[in-house]
mmCIF file of C-alpha atoms in Angstrom:
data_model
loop_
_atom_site.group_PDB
_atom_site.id
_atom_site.type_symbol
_atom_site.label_atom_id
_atom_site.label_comp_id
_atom_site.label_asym_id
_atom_site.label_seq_id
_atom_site.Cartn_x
_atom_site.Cartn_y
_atom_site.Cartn_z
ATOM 1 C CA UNK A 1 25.520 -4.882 7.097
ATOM 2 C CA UNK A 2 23.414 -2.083 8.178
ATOM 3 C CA UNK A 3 20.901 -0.377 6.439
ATOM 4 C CA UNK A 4 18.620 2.740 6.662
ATOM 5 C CA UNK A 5 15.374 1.623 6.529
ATOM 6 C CA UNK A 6 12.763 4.145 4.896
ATOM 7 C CA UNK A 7 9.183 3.754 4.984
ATOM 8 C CA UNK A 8 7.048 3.266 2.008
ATOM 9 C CA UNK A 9 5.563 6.652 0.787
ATOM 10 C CA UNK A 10 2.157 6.639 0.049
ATOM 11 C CA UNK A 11 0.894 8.419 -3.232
ATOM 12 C CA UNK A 12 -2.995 9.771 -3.148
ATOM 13 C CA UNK A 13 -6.619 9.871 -4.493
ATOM 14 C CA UNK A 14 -7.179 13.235 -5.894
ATOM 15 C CA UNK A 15 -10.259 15.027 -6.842
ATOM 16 C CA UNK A 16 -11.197 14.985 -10.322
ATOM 17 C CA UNK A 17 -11.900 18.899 -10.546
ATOM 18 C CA UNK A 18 -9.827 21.903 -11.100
ATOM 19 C CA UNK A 19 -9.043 22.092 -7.305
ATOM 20 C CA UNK A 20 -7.699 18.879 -7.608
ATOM 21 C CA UNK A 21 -7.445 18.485 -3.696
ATOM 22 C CA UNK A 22 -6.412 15.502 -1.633
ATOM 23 C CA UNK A 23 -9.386 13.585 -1.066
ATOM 24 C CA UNK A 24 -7.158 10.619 0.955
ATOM 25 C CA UNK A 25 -3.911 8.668 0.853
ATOM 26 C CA UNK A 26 -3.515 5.822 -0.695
ATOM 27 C CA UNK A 27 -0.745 3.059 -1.968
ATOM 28 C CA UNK A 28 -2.697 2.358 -5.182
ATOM 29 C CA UNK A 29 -5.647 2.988 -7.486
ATOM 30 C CA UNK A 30 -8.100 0.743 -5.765
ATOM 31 C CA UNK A 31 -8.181 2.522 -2.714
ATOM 32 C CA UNK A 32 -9.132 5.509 -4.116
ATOM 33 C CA UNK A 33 -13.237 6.175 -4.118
ATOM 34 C CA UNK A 34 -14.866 6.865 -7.016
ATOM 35 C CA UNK A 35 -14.828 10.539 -8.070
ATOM 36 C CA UNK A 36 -11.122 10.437 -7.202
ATOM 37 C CA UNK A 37 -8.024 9.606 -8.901
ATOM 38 C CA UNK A 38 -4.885 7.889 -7.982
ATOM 39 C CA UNK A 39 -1.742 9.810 -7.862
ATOM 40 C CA UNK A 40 1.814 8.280 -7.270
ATOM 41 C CA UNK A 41 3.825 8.802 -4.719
ATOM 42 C CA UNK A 42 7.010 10.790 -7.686
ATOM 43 C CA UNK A 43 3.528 13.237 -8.754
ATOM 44 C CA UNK A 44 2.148 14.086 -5.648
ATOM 45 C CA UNK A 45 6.045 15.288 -4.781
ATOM 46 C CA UNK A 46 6.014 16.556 -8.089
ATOM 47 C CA UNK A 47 2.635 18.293 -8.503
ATOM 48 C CA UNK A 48 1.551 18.531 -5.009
ATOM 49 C CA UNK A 49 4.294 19.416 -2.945
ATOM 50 C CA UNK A 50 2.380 20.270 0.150
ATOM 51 C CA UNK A 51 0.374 17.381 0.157
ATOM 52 C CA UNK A 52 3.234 15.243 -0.558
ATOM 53 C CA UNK A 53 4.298 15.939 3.011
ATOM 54 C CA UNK A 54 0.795 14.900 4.421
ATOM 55 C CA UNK A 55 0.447 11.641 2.959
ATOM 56 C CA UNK A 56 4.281 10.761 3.950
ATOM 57 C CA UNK A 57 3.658 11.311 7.032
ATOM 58 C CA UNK A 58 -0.034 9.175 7.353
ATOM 59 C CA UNK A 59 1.810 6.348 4.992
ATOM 60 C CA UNK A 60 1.396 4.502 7.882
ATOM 61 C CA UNK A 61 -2.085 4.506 8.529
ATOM 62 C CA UNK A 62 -3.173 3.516 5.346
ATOM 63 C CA UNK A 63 -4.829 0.409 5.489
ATOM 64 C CA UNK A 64 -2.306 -2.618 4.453
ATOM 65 C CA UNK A 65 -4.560 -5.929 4.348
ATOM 66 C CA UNK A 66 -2.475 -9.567 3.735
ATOM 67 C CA UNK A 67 -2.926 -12.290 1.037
ATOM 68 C CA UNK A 68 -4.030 -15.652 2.733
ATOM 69 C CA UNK A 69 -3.037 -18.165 0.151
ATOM 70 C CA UNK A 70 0.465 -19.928 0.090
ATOM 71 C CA UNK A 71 0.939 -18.807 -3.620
ATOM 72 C CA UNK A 72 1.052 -15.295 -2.327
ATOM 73 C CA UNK A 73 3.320 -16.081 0.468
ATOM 74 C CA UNK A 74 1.329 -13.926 3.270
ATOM 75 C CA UNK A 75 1.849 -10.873 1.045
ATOM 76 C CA UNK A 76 0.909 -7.384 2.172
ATOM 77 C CA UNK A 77 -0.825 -5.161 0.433
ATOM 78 C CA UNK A 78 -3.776 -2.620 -0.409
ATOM 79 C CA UNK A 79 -5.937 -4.718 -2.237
ATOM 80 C CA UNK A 80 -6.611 -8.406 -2.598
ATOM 81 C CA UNK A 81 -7.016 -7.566 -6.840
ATOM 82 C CA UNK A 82 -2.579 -8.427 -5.768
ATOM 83 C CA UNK A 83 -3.413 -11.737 -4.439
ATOM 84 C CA UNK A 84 -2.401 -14.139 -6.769
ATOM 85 C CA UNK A 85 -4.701 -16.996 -5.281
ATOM 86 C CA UNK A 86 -7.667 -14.583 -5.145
ATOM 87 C CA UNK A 87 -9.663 -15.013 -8.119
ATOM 88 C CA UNK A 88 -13.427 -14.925 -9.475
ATOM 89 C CA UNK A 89 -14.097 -18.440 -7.975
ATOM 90 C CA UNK A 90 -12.760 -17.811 -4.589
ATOM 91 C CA UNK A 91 -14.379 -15.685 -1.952
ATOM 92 C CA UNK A 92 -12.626 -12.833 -0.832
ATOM 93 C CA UNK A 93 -12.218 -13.873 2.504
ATOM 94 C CA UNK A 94 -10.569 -17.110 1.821
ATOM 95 C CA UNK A 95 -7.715 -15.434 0.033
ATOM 96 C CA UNK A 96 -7.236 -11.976 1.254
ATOM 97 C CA UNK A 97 -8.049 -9.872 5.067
ATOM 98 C CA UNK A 98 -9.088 -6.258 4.458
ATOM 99 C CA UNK A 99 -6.635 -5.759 7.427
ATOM 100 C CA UNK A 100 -3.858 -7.357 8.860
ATOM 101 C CA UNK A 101 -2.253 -6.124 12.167
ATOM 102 C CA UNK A 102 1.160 -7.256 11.514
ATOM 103 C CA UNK A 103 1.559 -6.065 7.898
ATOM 104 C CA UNK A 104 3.458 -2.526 7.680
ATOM 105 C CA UNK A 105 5.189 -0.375 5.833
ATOM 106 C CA UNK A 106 7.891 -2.371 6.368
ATOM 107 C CA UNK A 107 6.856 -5.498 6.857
ATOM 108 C CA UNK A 108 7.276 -6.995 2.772
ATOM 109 C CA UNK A 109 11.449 -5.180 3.480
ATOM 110 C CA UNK A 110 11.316 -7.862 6.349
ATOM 111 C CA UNK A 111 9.344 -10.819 4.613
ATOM 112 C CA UNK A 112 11.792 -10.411 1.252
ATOM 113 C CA UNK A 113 14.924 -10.595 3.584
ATOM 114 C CA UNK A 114 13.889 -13.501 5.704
ATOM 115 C CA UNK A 115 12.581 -15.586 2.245
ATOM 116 C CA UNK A 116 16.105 -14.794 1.050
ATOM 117 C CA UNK A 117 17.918 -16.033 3.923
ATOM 118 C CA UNK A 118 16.016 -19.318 3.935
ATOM 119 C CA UNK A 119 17.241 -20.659 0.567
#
């Protein structure tokens, strides 16, 4: 079985004015910085066409950090708030590393297929 493999596309954090410009890409609301807001991946393709393109294209260098726990098993992702072994009463970097060299784009395609194959 063979299958295209497409990359994750990133949505973005927008400016809350009437230029509403790209500020950054992002995968989700957390990454944005304040003064910004989150825009999925279907809007920004949607409503921002141009920038759609941009943040397709840099999907891959948004930063992807990795759950630490075995509840999450070694999830990737933007932000620990995913985690679910990260909570009030553990410290962040028990549970969750800002970034992880080995998650990608890909990598939770990969992680999903190999947890499959193991049951």
């Amino acid at each position: 079985l063979i299958m295209d493999i497409e990359p994750v596309q990133g949505g973005a954090c927008v400016v809350n004015n009437a230029d509403g410009k790209v500020q950054q890409c992002a995968f989700e609301s957390v990454q944005c910085p304040s003064g910004t807001e989150f825009v999925s991946a279907g809007k920004l393709l949607r409503d921002y066409p141009r920038e759609e393109r941009k943040c397709f294209k840099e999907a891959a260098t948004i930063p992807i950090g990795k759950c630490l726990l075995n509840a999450d098993h070694g999830l990737c992702t933007g932000s620990k708030s995913n985690c679910v072994g990260c909570n009030r009463l553990t410290k962040e970097e028990d549970c969750y590393q800002t970034v992880d060299e080995y998650c990608t784009i890909y990598d939770n395609y990969y992680n999903a297929i190999a947890n499959n194959n193991n049951k």
